[in-house]
Amino acid sequence: MKLILSRKGFDSSAGGVPSPIFPDKRMLALPIPDGKSVIRYRDIVYDESSLGDLVGQLTKGKVTLDDGAHLDPDLISEMLPRQPGWRPIFGQAGQAQGHLRNHGVGPGDLFLFFGLFRRVEHRDGVWRWAPESRPCHVIWGWLQVAEVLKLGASPLRNYEWAEYHPHFQRHGDPNNVIYLASRRLHFDGLSDALPGSGVFPHASPDLQLTAPHAAKTSTWRLPSWCYPEDGRTPLTYHANRQRWKKHTDHTELSAAARGQEFILDGKEYPEALPWACDLIRSRDREGQLAPLSDLVQPYG
């Protein structure tokens, strides 16, 4: 099995800003703009409110509630009205899909989605970036692959529930693929029932990839076992050994700025999947939170 670190959500090029970490540490990965999408930011619901206002405030109007949104991966059922049969879904195409295909990514493999995040505050009636907060890369969701669909020129039968998805709007791309989520995680040695896909509701040190106090967001602090020694193949796009530094209690990586899908072979790194499962298992450690509307009181 393979573990894929998959870069998704707003960043400095797609959307122009990070995704938000709210004052109570909950986080939300913002879907990037997509002019071809049939989904609008105003259509997407988060915590019973439209995403349109939040996106407009954080981008200072550069992205509006009427702009198309590339809701992918689509992991939260409450974000849109759903047709019967809906399942969490993720699409990939072009060079990034070629990279996944060339490494044999398919059923049983696990995506960990990460993106660029920054803390926000609510002041003077709007959400804005918290002063002195800095962007960082954070893991925000996961999906274990149950099924891989190749999208051709003609519609697929029995998948009408997915026709809203942006990758169903990409006609004429021969390298356009959909990954459907497993209902439950399935790994050798996994005894407890964990969902096959979902999001991490709160930011935490365990989910942050960017090293604390690092000057660059691409300087990552990873577990010690990530270091590519003893002939093990490095994380894809990171074959240059100068990117890696081994410390007593962790591994430091200068992460590649280009590339969406970074793949690690679970056979060479048997610690990878148990580590990912531990992250998923502890996703609700902070318990239930009050509605987000409780955080929008007047500043002061």
mmCIF file of N, CA and C in Angstrom, residues 149-219:
data_model
loop_
_atom_site.group_PDB
_atom_site.id
_atom_site.type_symbol
_atom_site.label_atom_id
_atom_site.label_comp_id
_atom_site.label_asym_id
_atom_site.label_seq_id
_atom_site.Cartn_x
_atom_site.Cartn_y
_atom_site.Cartn_z
ATOM 1 N N LEU A 149 -12.127 5.395 -11.154
ATOM 2 C CA LEU A 149 -12.948 5.533 -12.354
ATOM 3 C C LEU A 149 -12.210 6.389 -13.377
ATOM 4 N N LYS A 150 -12.091 5.892 -14.600
ATOM 5 C CA LYS A 150 -11.537 6.683 -15.687
ATOM 6 C C LYS A 150 -12.685 7.362 -16.413
ATOM 7 N N LEU A 151 -12.634 8.673 -16.483
ATOM 8 C CA LEU A 151 -13.726 9.436 -17.087
ATOM 9 C C LEU A 151 -13.434 9.639 -18.565
ATOM 10 N N GLY A 152 -14.233 9.024 -19.415
ATOM 11 C CA GLY A 152 -14.066 9.174 -20.851
ATOM 12 C C GLY A 152 -15.000 10.221 -21.408
ATOM 13 N N ALA A 153 -15.257 10.134 -22.706
ATOM 14 C CA ALA A 153 -16.099 11.128 -23.375
ATOM 15 C C ALA A 153 -17.576 10.939 -23.043
ATOM 16 N N SER A 154 -18.002 9.700 -22.747
ATOM 17 C CA SER A 154 -19.410 9.445 -22.465
ATOM 18 C C SER A 154 -19.644 9.310 -20.968
ATOM 19 N N PRO A 155 -20.831 9.685 -20.473
ATOM 20 C CA PRO A 155 -21.122 9.594 -19.037
ATOM 21 C C PRO A 155 -21.057 8.154 -18.537
ATOM 22 N N LEU A 156 -20.701 8.005 -17.275
ATOM 23 C CA LEU A 156 -20.656 6.693 -16.655
ATOM 24 C C LEU A 156 -22.022 6.343 -16.084
ATOM 25 N N ARG A 157 -22.433 5.109 -16.280
ATOM 26 C CA ARG A 157 -23.690 4.668 -15.702
ATOM 27 C C ARG A 157 -23.549 4.508 -14.192
ATOM 28 N N ASN A 158 -24.654 4.752 -13.506
ATOM 29 C CA ASN A 158 -24.747 4.550 -12.053
ATOM 30 C C ASN A 158 -23.929 5.555 -11.242
ATOM 31 N N TYR A 159 -23.448 6.606 -11.895
ATOM 32 C CA TYR A 159 -22.700 7.629 -11.164
ATOM 33 C C TYR A 159 -23.309 9.016 -11.395
ATOM 34 N N GLU A 160 -24.614 9.050 -11.635
ATOM 35 C CA GLU A 160 -25.283 10.337 -11.849
ATOM 36 C C GLU A 160 -25.141 11.241 -10.634
ATOM 37 N N TRP A 161 -25.027 10.652 -9.441
ATOM 38 C CA TRP A 161 -24.885 11.435 -8.208
ATOM 39 C C TRP A 161 -23.599 12.248 -8.192
ATOM 40 N N ALA A 162 -22.639 11.896 -9.058
ATOM 41 C CA ALA A 162 -21.337 12.566 -9.053
ATOM 42 C C ALA A 162 -21.180 13.582 -10.182
ATOM 43 N N GLU A 163 -22.209 13.795 -10.984
ATOM 44 C CA GLU A 163 -22.051 14.646 -12.159
ATOM 45 C C GLU A 163 -21.830 16.111 -11.814
ATOM 46 N N TYR A 164 -22.116 16.511 -10.577
ATOM 47 C CA TYR A 164 -21.824 17.874 -10.122
ATOM 48 C C TYR A 164 -20.327 18.111 -9.982
ATOM 49 N N HIS A 165 -19.566 17.034 -9.801
ATOM 50 C CA HIS A 165 -18.158 17.144 -9.417
ATOM 51 C C HIS A 165 -17.344 17.772 -10.551
ATOM 52 N N PRO A 166 -16.378 18.657 -10.225
ATOM 53 C CA PRO A 166 -15.622 19.364 -11.273
ATOM 54 C C PRO A 166 -14.958 18.448 -12.293
ATOM 55 N N HIS A 167 -14.515 17.266 -11.895
ATOM 56 C CA HIS A 167 -13.832 16.397 -12.859
ATOM 57 C C HIS A 167 -14.799 15.738 -13.833
ATOM 58 N N PHE A 168 -16.088 15.741 -13.525
ATOM 59 C CA PHE A 168 -17.081 15.290 -14.491
ATOM 60 C C PHE A 168 -17.358 16.380 -15.530
ATOM 61 N N GLN A 169 -16.847 17.590 -15.316
ATOM 62 C CA GLN A 169 -17.007 18.683 -16.269
ATOM 63 C C GLN A 169 -15.800 18.807 -17.200
ATOM 64 N N ARG A 170 -14.772 18.000 -16.979
ATOM 65 C CA ARG A 170 -13.541 18.077 -17.783
ATOM 66 C C ARG A 170 -13.658 17.116 -18.965
ATOM 67 N N HIS A 171 -14.232 17.589 -20.037
ATOM 68 C CA HIS A 171 -14.443 16.748 -21.218
ATOM 69 C C HIS A 171 -13.196 16.774 -22.114
ATOM 70 N N GLY A 172 -12.890 15.628 -22.675
ATOM 71 C CA GLY A 172 -11.784 15.565 -23.622
ATOM 72 C C GLY A 172 -10.422 15.374 -23.007
ATOM 73 N N ASP A 173 -10.326 15.183 -21.697
ATOM 74 C CA ASP A 173 -9.037 14.945 -21.046
ATOM 75 C C ASP A 173 -8.872 13.440 -20.868
ATOM 76 N N PRO A 174 -7.949 12.821 -21.608
ATOM 77 C CA PRO A 174 -7.804 11.363 -21.519
ATOM 78 C C PRO A 174 -7.198 10.892 -20.209
ATOM 79 N N ASN A 175 -6.666 11.814 -19.441
ATOM 80 C CA ASN A 175 -5.994 11.453 -18.186
ATOM 81 C C ASN A 175 -6.776 11.991 -16.996
ATOM 82 N N ASN A 176 -8.095 11.834 -17.044
ATOM 83 C CA ASN A 176 -8.995 12.370 -16.032
ATOM 84 C C ASN A 176 -9.575 11.205 -15.227
ATOM 85 N N VAL A 177 -9.308 11.192 -13.923
ATOM 86 C CA VAL A 177 -9.610 10.024 -13.095
ATOM 87 C C VAL A 177 -10.312 10.457 -11.811
ATOM 88 N N ILE A 178 -11.210 9.612 -11.333
ATOM 89 C CA ILE A 178 -11.906 9.818 -10.068
ATOM 90 C C ILE A 178 -11.520 8.697 -9.103
ATOM 91 N N TYR A 179 -11.264 9.077 -7.850
ATOM 92 C CA TYR A 179 -11.008 8.113 -6.781
ATOM 93 C C TYR A 179 -12.182 8.167 -5.808
ATOM 94 N N LEU A 180 -12.842 7.020 -5.597
ATOM 95 C CA LEU A 180 -13.941 6.932 -4.648
ATOM 96 C C LEU A 180 -13.432 6.376 -3.326
ATOM 97 N N ALA A 181 -14.015 6.877 -2.231
ATOM 98 C CA ALA A 181 -13.530 6.540 -0.901
ATOM 99 C C ALA A 181 -14.049 5.192 -0.422
ATOM 100 N N SER A 182 -13.222 4.522 0.365
ATOM 101 C CA SER A 182 -13.670 3.356 1.121
ATOM 102 C C SER A 182 -14.615 3.817 2.226
ATOM 103 N N ARG A 183 -15.553 2.962 2.605
ATOM 104 C CA ARG A 183 -16.450 3.320 3.707
ATOM 105 C C ARG A 183 -15.733 3.204 5.046
ATOM 106 N N ARG A 184 -14.815 2.239 5.158
ATOM 107 C CA ARG A 184 -14.010 2.055 6.363
ATOM 108 C C ARG A 184 -12.563 1.844 5.963
ATOM 109 N N LEU A 185 -11.635 2.266 6.826
ATOM 110 C CA LEU A 185 -10.226 1.989 6.573
ATOM 111 C C LEU A 185 -9.981 0.489 6.641
ATOM 112 N N HIS A 186 -9.187 0.004 5.698
ATOM 113 C CA HIS A 186 -8.848 -1.414 5.661
ATOM 114 C C HIS A 186 -7.333 -1.552 5.532
ATOM 115 N N PHE A 187 -6.689 -1.922 6.624
ATOM 116 C CA PHE A 187 -5.250 -2.165 6.623
ATOM 117 C C PHE A 187 -4.954 -3.405 7.451
ATOM 118 N N ASP A 188 -3.920 -4.120 7.079
ATOM 119 C CA ASP A 188 -3.492 -5.259 7.881
ATOM 120 C C ASP A 188 -3.141 -4.795 9.291
ATOM 121 N N GLY A 189 -3.709 -5.459 10.269
ATOM 122 C CA GLY A 189 -3.406 -5.141 11.657
ATOM 123 C C GLY A 189 -4.289 -4.071 12.265
ATOM 124 N N LEU A 190 -5.172 -3.460 11.464
ATOM 125 C CA LEU A 190 -6.073 -2.432 11.994
ATOM 126 C C LEU A 190 -7.314 -3.111 12.560
ATOM 127 N N SER A 191 -7.518 -2.974 13.862
ATOM 128 C CA SER A 191 -8.608 -3.683 14.520
ATOM 129 C C SER A 191 -9.838 -2.816 14.776
ATOM 130 N N ASP A 192 -9.659 -1.485 14.908
ATOM 131 C CA ASP A 192 -10.807 -0.632 15.209
ATOM 132 C C ASP A 192 -11.420 -0.089 13.920
ATOM 133 N N ALA A 193 -12.692 0.303 14.017
ATOM 134 C CA ALA A 193 -13.432 0.807 12.860
ATOM 135 C C ALA A 193 -13.188 2.302 12.708
ATOM 136 N N LEU A 194 -12.510 2.689 11.633
ATOM 137 C CA LEU A 194 -12.246 4.095 11.339
ATOM 138 C C LEU A 194 -12.808 4.418 9.968
ATOM 139 N N PRO A 195 -13.340 5.628 9.771
ATOM 140 C CA PRO A 195 -13.914 5.984 8.475
ATOM 141 C C PRO A 195 -12.860 6.005 7.380
ATOM 142 N N GLY A 196 -13.284 5.638 6.178
ATOM 143 C CA GLY A 196 -12.355 5.594 5.060
ATOM 144 C C GLY A 196 -12.018 6.952 4.483
ATOM 145 N N SER A 197 -12.710 7.989 4.904
ATOM 146 C CA SER A 197 -12.401 9.352 4.456
ATOM 147 C C SER A 197 -12.936 10.326 5.481
ATOM 148 N N GLY A 198 -12.456 11.563 5.427
ATOM 149 C CA GLY A 198 -12.948 12.588 6.334
ATOM 150 C C GLY A 198 -11.990 13.752 6.422
ATOM 151 N N VAL A 199 -12.313 14.671 7.315
ATOM 152 C CA VAL A 199 -11.467 15.835 7.548
ATOM 153 C C VAL A 199 -11.090 15.892 9.025
ATOM 154 N N PHE A 200 -9.957 16.505 9.283
ATOM 155 C CA PHE A 200 -9.543 16.765 10.654
ATOM 156 C C PHE A 200 -10.148 18.104 11.068
ATOM 157 N N PRO A 201 -11.031 18.119 12.058
ATOM 158 C CA PRO A 201 -11.751 19.357 12.366
ATOM 159 C C PRO A 201 -10.901 20.427 13.020
ATOM 160 N N HIS A 202 -9.798 20.036 13.688
ATOM 161 C CA HIS A 202 -9.005 21.012 14.434
ATOM 162 C C HIS A 202 -7.540 20.949 14.011
ATOM 163 N N ALA A 203 -6.891 22.086 13.971
ATOM 164 C CA ALA A 203 -5.445 22.124 13.783
ATOM 165 C C ALA A 203 -4.764 21.652 15.060
ATOM 166 N N SER A 204 -3.676 20.935 14.908
ATOM 167 C CA SER A 204 -2.922 20.466 16.060
ATOM 168 C C SER A 204 -1.464 20.300 15.653
ATOM 169 N N PRO A 205 -0.548 20.283 16.603
ATOM 170 C CA PRO A 205 0.875 20.090 16.262
ATOM 171 C C PRO A 205 1.129 18.804 15.489
ATOM 172 N N ASP A 206 0.371 17.747 15.772
ATOM 173 C CA ASP A 206 0.582 16.479 15.085
ATOM 174 C C ASP A 206 0.252 16.560 13.602
ATOM 175 N N LEU A 207 -0.631 17.486 13.224
ATOM 176 C CA LEU A 207 -1.038 17.623 11.833
ATOM 177 C C LEU A 207 -0.215 18.642 11.062
ATOM 178 N N GLN A 208 0.563 19.454 11.761
ATOM 179 C CA GLN A 208 1.332 20.501 11.094
ATOM 180 C C GLN A 208 2.601 19.914 10.492
ATOM 181 N N LEU A 209 2.801 20.167 9.205
ATOM 182 C CA LEU A 209 4.006 19.725 8.520
ATOM 183 C C LEU A 209 5.125 20.747 8.650
ATOM 184 N N THR A 210 4.806 22.029 8.518
ATOM 185 C CA THR A 210 5.820 23.075 8.635
ATOM 186 C C THR A 210 6.434 23.047 10.024
ATOM 187 N N ALA A 211 7.746 23.067 10.072
ATOM 188 C CA ALA A 211 8.442 23.020 11.354
ATOM 189 C C ALA A 211 8.144 24.275 12.162
ATOM 190 N N PRO A 212 7.968 24.151 13.479
ATOM 191 C CA PRO A 212 7.754 25.335 14.316
ATOM 192 C C PRO A 212 8.901 26.340 14.156
ATOM 193 N N HIS A 213 8.550 27.592 14.004
ATOM 194 C CA HIS A 213 9.517 28.683 13.903
ATOM 195 C C HIS A 213 10.347 28.631 12.617
ATOM 196 N N ALA A 214 9.955 27.809 11.641
ATOM 197 C CA ALA A 214 10.696 27.743 10.384
ATOM 198 C C ALA A 214 10.514 29.036 9.598
ATOM 199 N N ALA A 215 11.561 29.460 8.906
ATOM 200 C CA ALA A 215 11.488 30.669 8.093
ATOM 201 C C ALA A 215 10.666 30.441 6.826
ATOM 202 N N LYS A 216 10.594 29.196 6.348
ATOM 203 C CA LYS A 216 9.838 28.867 5.146
ATOM 204 C C LYS A 216 8.762 27.834 5.476
ATOM 205 N N THR A 217 7.602 27.980 4.852
ATOM 206 C CA THR A 217 6.542 26.989 5.068
ATOM 207 C C THR A 217 6.950 25.621 4.543
ATOM 208 N N SER A 218 7.873 25.595 3.586
ATOM 209 C CA SER A 218 8.291 24.331 2.970
ATOM 210 C C SER A 218 9.344 23.593 3.792
ATOM 211 N N THR A 219 9.739 24.148 4.927
ATOM 212 C CA THR A 219 10.633 23.417 5.828
ATOM 213 C C THR A 219 9.768 22.587 6.760
#
